[in-house]
Short mmCIF file of C-alpha atoms in Angstrom, two decimals:
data_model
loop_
_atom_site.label_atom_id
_atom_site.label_comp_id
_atom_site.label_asym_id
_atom_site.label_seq_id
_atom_site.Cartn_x
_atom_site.Cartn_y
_atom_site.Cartn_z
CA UNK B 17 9.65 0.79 78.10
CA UNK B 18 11.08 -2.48 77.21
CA UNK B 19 13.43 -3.13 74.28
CA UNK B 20 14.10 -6.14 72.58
CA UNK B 21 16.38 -6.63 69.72
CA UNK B 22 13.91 -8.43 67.52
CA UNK B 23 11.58 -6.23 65.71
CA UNK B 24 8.77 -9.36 65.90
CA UNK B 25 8.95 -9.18 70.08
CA UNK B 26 9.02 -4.92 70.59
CA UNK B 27 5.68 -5.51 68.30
CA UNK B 28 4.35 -7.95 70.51
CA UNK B 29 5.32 -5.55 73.90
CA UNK B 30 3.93 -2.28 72.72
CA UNK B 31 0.83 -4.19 71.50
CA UNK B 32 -0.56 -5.72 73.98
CA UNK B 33 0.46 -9.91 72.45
CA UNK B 34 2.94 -10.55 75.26
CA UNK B 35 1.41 -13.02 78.35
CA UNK B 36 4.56 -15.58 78.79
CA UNK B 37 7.80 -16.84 77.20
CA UNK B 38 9.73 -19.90 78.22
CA UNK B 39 13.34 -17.89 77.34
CA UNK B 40 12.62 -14.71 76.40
CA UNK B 41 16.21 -13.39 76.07
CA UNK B 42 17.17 -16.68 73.91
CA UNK B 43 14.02 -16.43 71.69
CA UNK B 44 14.85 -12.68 71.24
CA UNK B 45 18.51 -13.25 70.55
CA UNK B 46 17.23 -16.09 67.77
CA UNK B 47 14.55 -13.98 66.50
CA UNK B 48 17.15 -10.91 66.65
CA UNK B 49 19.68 -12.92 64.31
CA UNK B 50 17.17 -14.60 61.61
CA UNK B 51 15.90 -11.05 61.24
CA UNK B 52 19.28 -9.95 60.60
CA UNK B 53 20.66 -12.52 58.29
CA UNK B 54 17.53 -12.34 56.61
CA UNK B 55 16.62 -15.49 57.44
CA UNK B 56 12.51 -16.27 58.11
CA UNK B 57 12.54 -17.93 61.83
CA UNK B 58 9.59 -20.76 61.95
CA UNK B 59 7.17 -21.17 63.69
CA UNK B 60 3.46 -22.86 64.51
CA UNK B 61 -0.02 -22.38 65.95
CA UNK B 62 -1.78 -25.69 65.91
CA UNK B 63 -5.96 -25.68 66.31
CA UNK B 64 -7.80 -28.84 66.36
CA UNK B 65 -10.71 -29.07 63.92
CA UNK B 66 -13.60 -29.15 66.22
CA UNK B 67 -15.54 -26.81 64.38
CA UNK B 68 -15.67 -25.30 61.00
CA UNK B 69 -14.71 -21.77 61.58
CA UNK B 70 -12.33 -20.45 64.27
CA UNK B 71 -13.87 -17.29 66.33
CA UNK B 72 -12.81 -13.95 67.43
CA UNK B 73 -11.43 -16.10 70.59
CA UNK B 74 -9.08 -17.84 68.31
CA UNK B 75 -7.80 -14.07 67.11
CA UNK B 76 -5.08 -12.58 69.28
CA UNK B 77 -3.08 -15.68 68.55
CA UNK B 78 -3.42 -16.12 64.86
CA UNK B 79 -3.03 -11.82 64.28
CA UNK B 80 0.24 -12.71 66.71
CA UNK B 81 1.23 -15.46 63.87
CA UNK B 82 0.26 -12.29 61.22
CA UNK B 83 2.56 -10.30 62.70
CA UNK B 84 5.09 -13.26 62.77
CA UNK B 85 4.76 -13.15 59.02
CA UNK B 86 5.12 -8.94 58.58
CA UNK B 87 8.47 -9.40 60.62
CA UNK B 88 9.63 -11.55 57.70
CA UNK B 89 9.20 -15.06 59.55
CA UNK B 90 7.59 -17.80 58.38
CA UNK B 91 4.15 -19.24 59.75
CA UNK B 92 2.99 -22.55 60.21
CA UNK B 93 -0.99 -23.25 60.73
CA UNK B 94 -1.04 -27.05 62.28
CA UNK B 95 -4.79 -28.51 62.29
CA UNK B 96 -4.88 -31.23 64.52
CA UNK B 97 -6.92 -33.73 62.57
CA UNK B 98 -5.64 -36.28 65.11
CA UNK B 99 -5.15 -34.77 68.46
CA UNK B 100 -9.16 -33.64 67.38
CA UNK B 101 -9.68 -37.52 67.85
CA UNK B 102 -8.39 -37.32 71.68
CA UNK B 103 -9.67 -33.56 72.81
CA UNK B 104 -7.60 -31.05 74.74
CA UNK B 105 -8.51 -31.43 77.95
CA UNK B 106 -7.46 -27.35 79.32
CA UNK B 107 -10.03 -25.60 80.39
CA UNK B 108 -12.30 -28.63 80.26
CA UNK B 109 -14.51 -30.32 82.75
CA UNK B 110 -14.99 -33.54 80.52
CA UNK B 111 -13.83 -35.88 77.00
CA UNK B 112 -14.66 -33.99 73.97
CA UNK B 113 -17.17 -35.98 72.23
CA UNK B 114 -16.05 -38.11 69.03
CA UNK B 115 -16.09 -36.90 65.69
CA UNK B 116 -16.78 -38.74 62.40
CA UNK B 117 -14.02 -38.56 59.33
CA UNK B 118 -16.32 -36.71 57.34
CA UNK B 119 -17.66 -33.77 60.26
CA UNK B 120 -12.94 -33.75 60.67
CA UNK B 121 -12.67 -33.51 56.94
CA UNK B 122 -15.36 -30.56 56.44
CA UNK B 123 -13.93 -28.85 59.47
CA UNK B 124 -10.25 -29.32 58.08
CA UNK B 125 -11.48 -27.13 55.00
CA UNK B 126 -13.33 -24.45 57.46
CA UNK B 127 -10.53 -23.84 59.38
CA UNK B 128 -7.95 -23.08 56.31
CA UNK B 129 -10.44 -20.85 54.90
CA UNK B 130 -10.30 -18.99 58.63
CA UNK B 131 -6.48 -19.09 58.43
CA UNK B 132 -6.01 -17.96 54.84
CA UNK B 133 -8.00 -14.88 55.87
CA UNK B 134 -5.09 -13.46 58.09
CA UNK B 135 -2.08 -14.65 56.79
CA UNK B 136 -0.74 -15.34 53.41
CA UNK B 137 0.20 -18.54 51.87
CA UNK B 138 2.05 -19.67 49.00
CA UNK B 139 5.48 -21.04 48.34
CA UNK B 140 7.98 -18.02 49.13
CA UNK B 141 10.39 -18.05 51.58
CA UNK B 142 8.16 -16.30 54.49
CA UNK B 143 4.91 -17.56 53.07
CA UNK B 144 2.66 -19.78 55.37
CA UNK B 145 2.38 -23.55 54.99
CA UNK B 146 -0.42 -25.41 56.48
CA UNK B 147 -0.03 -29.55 58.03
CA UNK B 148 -2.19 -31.37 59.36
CA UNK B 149 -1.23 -33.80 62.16
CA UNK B 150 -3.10 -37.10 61.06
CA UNK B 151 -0.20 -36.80 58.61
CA UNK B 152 2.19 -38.62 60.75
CA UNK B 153 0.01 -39.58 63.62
CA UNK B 154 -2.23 -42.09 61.44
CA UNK B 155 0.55 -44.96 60.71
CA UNK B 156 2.53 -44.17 64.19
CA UNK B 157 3.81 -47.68 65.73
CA UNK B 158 2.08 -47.20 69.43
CA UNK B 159 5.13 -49.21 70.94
CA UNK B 160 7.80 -47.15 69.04
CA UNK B 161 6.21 -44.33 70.42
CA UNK B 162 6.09 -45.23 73.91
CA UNK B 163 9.99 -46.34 73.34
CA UNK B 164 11.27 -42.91 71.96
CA UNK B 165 8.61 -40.65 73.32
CA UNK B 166 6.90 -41.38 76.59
CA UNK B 167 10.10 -42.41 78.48
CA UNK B 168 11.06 -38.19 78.16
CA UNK B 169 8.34 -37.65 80.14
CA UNK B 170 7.69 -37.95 83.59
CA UNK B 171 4.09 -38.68 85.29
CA UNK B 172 4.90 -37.01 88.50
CA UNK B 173 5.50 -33.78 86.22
CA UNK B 174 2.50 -33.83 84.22
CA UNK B 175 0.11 -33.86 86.93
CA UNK B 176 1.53 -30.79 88.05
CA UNK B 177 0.21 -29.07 84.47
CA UNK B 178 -2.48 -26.69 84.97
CA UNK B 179 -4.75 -28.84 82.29
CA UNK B 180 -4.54 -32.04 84.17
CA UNK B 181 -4.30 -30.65 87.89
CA UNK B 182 -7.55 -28.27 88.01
CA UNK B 183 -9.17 -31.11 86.49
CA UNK B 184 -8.47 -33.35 88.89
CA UNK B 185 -8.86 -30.82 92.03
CA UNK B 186 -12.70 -30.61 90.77
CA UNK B 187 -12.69 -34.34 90.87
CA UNK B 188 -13.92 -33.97 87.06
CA UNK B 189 -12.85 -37.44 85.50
CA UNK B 190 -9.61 -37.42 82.86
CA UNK B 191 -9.61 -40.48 80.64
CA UNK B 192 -6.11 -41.75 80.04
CA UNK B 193 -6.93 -40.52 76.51
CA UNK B 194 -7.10 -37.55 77.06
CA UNK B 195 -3.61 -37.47 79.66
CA UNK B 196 -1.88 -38.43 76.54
CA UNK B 197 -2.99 -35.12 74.93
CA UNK B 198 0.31 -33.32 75.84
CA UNK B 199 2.77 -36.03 74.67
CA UNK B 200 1.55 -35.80 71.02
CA UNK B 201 1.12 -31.81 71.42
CA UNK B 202 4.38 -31.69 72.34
CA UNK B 203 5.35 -34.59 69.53
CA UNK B 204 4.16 -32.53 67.19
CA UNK B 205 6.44 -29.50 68.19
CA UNK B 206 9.41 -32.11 67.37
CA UNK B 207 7.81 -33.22 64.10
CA UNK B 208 7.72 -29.95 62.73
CA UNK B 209 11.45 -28.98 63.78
CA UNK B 210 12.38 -31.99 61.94
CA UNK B 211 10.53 -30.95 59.21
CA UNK B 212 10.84 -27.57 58.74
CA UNK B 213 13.52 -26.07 61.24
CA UNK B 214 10.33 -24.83 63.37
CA UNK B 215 11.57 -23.98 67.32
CA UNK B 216 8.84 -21.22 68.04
CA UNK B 217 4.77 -22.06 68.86
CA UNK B 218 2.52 -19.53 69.75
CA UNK B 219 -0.52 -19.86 71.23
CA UNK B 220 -2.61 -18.29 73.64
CA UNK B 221 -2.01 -18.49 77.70
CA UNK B 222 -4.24 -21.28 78.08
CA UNK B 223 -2.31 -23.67 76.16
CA UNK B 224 0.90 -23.11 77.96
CA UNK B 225 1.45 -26.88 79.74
CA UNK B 226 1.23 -28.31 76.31
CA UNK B 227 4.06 -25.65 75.04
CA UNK B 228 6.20 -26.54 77.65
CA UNK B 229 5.86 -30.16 77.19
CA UNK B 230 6.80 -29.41 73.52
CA UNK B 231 9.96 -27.02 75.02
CA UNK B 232 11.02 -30.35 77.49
CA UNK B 233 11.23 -33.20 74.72
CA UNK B 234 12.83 -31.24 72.35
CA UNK B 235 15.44 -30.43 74.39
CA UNK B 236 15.48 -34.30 76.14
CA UNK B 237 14.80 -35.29 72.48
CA UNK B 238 16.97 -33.70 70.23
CA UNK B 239 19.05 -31.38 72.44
CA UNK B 240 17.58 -28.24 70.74
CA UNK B 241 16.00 -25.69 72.84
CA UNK B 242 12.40 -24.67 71.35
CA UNK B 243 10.58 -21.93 72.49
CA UNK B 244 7.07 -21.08 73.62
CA UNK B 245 5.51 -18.09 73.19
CA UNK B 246 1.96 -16.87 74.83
CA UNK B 247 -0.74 -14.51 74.27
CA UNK B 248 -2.88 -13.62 77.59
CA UNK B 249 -6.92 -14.20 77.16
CA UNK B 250 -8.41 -11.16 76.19
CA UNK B 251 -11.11 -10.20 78.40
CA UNK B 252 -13.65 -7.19 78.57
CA UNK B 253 -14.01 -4.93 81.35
CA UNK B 254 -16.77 -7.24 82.90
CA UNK B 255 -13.92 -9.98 83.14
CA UNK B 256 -15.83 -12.54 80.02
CA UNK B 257 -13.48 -13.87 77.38
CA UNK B 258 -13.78 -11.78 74.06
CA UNK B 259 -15.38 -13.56 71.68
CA UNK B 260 -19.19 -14.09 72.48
CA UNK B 261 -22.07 -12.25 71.47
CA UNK B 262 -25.60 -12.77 73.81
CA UNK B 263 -23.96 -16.50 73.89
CA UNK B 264 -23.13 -17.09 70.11
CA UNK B 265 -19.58 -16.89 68.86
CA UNK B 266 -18.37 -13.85 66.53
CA UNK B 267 -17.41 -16.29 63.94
CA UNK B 268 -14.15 -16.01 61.42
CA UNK B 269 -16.13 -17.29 58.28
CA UNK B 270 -18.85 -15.21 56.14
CA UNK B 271 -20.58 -18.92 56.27
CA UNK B 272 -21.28 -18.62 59.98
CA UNK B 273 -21.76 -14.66 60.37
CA UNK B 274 -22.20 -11.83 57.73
CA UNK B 275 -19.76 -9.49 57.99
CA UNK B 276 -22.38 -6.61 59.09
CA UNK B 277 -22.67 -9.03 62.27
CA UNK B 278 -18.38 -9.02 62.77
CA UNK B 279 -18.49 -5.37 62.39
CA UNK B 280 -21.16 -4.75 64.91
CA UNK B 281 -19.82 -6.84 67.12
CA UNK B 282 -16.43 -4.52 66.94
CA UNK B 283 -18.77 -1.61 67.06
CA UNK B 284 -20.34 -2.57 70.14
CA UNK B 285 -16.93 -2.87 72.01
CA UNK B 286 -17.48 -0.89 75.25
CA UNK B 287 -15.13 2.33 75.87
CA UNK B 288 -12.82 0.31 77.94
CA UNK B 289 -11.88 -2.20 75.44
CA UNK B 290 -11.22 0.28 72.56
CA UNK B 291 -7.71 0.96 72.77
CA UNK B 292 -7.17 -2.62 73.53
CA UNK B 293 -8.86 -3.95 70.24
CA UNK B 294 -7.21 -1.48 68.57
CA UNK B 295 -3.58 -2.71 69.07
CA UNK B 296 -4.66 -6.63 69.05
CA UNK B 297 -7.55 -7.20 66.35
CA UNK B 298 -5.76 -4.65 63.54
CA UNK B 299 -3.16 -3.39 62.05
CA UNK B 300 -2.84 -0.09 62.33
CA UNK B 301 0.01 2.31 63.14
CA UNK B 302 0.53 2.11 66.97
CA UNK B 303 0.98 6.70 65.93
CA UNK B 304 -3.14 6.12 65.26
CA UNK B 305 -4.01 3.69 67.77
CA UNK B 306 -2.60 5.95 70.68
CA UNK B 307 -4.77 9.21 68.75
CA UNK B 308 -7.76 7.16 68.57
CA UNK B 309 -7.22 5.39 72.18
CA UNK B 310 -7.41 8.47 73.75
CA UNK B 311 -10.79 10.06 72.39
CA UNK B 312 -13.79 10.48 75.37
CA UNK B 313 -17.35 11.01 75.08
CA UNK B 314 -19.12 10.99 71.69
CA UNK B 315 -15.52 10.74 70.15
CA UNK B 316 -15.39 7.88 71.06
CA UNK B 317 -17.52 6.26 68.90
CA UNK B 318 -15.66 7.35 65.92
CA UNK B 319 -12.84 5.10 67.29
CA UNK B 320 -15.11 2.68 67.30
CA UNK B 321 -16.25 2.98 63.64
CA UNK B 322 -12.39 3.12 62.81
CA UNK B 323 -12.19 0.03 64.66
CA UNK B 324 -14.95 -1.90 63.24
CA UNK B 325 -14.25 -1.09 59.54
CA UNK B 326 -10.30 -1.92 60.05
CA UNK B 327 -11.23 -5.15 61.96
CA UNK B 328 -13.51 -6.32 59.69
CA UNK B 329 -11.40 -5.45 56.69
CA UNK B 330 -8.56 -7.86 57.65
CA UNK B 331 -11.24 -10.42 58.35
CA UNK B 332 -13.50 -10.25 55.56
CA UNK B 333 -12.09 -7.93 52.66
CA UNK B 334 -12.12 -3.94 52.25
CA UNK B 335 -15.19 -4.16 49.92
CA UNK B 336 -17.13 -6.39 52.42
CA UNK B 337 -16.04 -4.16 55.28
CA UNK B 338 -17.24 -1.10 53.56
CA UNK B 339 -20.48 -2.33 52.79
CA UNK B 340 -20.86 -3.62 56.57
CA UNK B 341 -20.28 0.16 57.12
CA UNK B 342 -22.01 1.77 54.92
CA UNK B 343 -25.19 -0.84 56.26
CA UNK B 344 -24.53 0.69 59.89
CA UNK B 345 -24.55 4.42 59.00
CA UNK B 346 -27.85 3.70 56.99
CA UNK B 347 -29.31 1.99 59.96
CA UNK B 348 -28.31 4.21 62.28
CA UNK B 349 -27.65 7.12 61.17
CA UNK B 350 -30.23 8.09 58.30
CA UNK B 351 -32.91 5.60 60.17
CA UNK B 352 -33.41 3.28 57.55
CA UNK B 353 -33.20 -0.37 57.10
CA UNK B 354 -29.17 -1.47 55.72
CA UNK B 355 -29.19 -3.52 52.83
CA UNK B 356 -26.15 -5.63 54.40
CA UNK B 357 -28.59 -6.26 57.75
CA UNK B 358 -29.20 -9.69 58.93
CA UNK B 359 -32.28 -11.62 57.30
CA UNK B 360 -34.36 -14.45 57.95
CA UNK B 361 -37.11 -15.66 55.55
CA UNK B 362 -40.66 -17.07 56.39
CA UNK B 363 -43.55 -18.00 55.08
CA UNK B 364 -46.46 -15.66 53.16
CA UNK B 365 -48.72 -16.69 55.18
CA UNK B 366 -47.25 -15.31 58.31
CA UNK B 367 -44.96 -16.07 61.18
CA UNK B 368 -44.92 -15.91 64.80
CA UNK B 369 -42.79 -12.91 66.47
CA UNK B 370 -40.90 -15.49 68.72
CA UNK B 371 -40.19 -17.32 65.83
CA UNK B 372 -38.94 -14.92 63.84
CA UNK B 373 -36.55 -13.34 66.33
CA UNK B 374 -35.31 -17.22 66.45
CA UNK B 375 -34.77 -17.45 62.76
CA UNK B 376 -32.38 -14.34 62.74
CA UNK B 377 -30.29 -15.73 66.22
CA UNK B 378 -30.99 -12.59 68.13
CA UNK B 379 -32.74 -15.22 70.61
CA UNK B 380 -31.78 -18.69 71.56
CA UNK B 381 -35.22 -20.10 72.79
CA UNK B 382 -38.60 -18.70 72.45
CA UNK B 383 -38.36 -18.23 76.63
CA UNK B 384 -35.57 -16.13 75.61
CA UNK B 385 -37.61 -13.84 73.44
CA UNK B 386 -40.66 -13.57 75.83
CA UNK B 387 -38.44 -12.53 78.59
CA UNK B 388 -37.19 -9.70 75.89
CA UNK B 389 -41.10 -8.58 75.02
CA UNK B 390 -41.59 -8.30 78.94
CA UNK B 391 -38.80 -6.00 79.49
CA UNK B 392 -39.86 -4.18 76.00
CA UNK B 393 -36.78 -5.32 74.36
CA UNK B 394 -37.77 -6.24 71.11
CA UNK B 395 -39.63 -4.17 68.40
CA UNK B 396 -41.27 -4.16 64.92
CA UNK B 397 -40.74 -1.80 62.49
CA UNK B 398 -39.09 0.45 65.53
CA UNK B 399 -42.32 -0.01 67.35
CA UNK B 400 -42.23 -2.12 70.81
CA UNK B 401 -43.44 -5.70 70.76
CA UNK B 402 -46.26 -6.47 73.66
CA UNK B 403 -48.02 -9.21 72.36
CA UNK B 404 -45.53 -12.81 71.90
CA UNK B 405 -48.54 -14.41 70.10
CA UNK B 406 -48.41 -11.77 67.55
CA UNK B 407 -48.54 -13.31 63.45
CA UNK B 408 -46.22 -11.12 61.19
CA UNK B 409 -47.60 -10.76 57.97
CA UNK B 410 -47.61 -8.64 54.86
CA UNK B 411 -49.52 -6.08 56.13
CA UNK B 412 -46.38 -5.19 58.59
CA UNK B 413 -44.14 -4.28 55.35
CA UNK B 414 -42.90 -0.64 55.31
CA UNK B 415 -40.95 0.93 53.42
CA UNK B 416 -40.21 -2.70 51.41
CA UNK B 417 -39.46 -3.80 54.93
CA UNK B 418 -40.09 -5.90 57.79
CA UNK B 419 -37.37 -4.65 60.33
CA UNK B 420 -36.79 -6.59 63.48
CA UNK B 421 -34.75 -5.07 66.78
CA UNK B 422 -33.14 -6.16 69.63
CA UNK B 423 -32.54 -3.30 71.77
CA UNK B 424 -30.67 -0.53 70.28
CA UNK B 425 -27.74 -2.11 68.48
CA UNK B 426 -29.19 -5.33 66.76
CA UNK B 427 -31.56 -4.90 63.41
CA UNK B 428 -32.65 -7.64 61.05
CA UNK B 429 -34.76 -7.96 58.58
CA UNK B 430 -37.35 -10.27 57.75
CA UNK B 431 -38.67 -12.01 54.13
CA UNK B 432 -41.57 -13.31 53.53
CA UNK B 433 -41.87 -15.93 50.52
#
């Protein structure tokens, strides 16, 4: 087994974080001697504010930043409220599409609320801080920043970047907009060792051309060697990013997912995945996650449940995660309907099946859902579906309940008003 000398980097081995360092023996050996002076190193995961919530994608790199913070360091959450004006262009086929101030602004505010969820902030020595980008990006002097920035980079070496060369062997278009993208990532790297002694970013493997770009001018720069450090993409066995649901993200925020939906989602993991979830999405002792990892058959599922509940517990609170929990073993277990399940509300006077199942998101379209009643995949009350013109009404309550399903795994309920 490998051993490093920082406690932060052994973590990251034996847990499954570590993908891809740009000096691993110099970031261990700076790590190694912060930790030892007592001394909190720095350092940053930046997210651009194109939505409101982050997802269980965004995850492996943030509980990475958590454990950052556990090891005594200090963490730095960068929202990119002005590289969100440009748009990333890794992984993408074309320009992100423009965002007003206000849509920035309200997804500023959704993605601290994600943030404050895994890490703690406040103003001791390890606690996180969270900047925002815009901050010295809004009154930058375009020729200054050609001057002192662009001539540390060369052209010839950018298009060799993974972000900019598979776009451009699918003869997808790049704006020169968007080619900028990794100067002011890697600007911002600089801005925040000037500011706060920062020389660490983690992110996840995806990201890494704009890390090293980051690495490169601060050492053209300011003579200071930064490092980067990666995550790998967490897949499932099926080779899918983690992350999606039947399509929809598995969303950070209670505003776009109740937490019965998080803990499902953690609940449904398939065998495979188990022990990997285990060491990435919580915290427990690596002693429990190799007991648990381990289990077969029905046991299984009790990892699981162990699983779910500590997953969703970090995410959403203990009291929210034991009412997601004690929803599931009502559902499932005694065979009644969860007071924590999913609802959608409708009108007295009835509402059409396909419609419904749209309300609570277990379908996208109403194709969707008729495809489902075909293959006898949705039910009433725990009774099949057969007709897709069917009115739900009053008359369908039982037990104080209209209870939708989707399969054997997805419940909801459904109010009539």
């Amino acid at each position: 087994m490998t051993s490093f000398k920082s406690e932060f980097l052994n973590i990251m081995h034996e847990r499954g974080f570590y993908n891809q360092c740009t000096n691993e023996e110099g970031f261990d050996e700076y790590l190694a001697d912060c930790e030892k002076r007592g001394i909190p190193a720095v350092g940053y995961l930046g997210s651009d504010p194109t939505g409101d919530s982050l997802h269980v994608g965004h995850i492996v790199p943030l509980m990475m930043l958590r454990w950052f913070q556990k090891c005594g360091h200090k963490p730095l959450t960068l929202v990119g409220g002005a590289t969100a004006r440009i748009g990333d262009p890794s992984g993408k086929d074309k320009l992100r599409p423009f965002l007003s101030e206000e849509t920035l602004a309200h997804n500023v505010e959704g993605l601290k609320k994600s943030f404050m969820k895994f890490l703690r902030f406040g103003e001791g020595k390890n606690d996180a801080l969270m900047v925002d980008n815009y901050d010295w990006f809004k009154n930058i002097n375009y020729l200054e920043f050609l001057r002192d920035i662009g001539t540390c980079y060369s052209v010839n070496r950018m298009l060799t970047m993974d972000s900019v060369k598979s776009r451009l062997e699918r003869e997808q278009p790049m704006s020169f907009l968007e080619f900028n993208y990794m100067l002011l990532q890697g600007y911002d790297f600089c801005v925040l060792l000037q500011k706060y002694g920062c020389r660490a970013q983690i992110a996840g493997a995806d990201q890494w051309g704009n890390i090293v770009s980051g690495t490169e001018l601060g050492r053209r720069r300011y003579d200071m060697e930064l490092f980067g450090f990666t995550s790998p993409i967490i897949t499932d066995s099926a080779g899918k990013k983690m992350g999606k649901s039947e399509g929809n993200a598995v969303w950070i925020n209670e505003d776009k997912l109740p937490a019965y939906n998080y803990y499902q989602y953690f609940r449904n993991i398939g065998d495979a995945e188990v022990g990997k979830c285990l060491r990435i999405f919580t915290d427990l002792p690596m002693e429990e996650v190799r007991r648990l990892e381990v289990l077969q058959d029905k046991e299984i599922n009790e990892a699981k449940k162990i699983l779910a509940f500590e997953a969703t517990k970090i995410c959403r609170g203990e009291a929210e995660a034991k009412a997601a929990q004690e929803t599931a073993i009502q559902t499932f277990e005694k065979g009644i309907a969860g007071d924590d399940l999913p609802t959608a509300t409708g009108s007295k006077e009835g509402v059409g099946v396909l419609d419904a199942f749209m309300a609570l998101g277990f379908v996208a379209s109403k194709g969707e859902a008729r495809r489902l009643i075909k293959q006898a995949g949705l039910k009433l009350n725990d009774k099949v579906i057969t007709d897709e013109n069917y009115i739900i009404t009053e008359t369908d309550i039982e037990n104080g309940n209209i209870k939708l399903s989707q399969g054997k795994k997805k419940h909801g309920l459904l109010i009539l008003r």
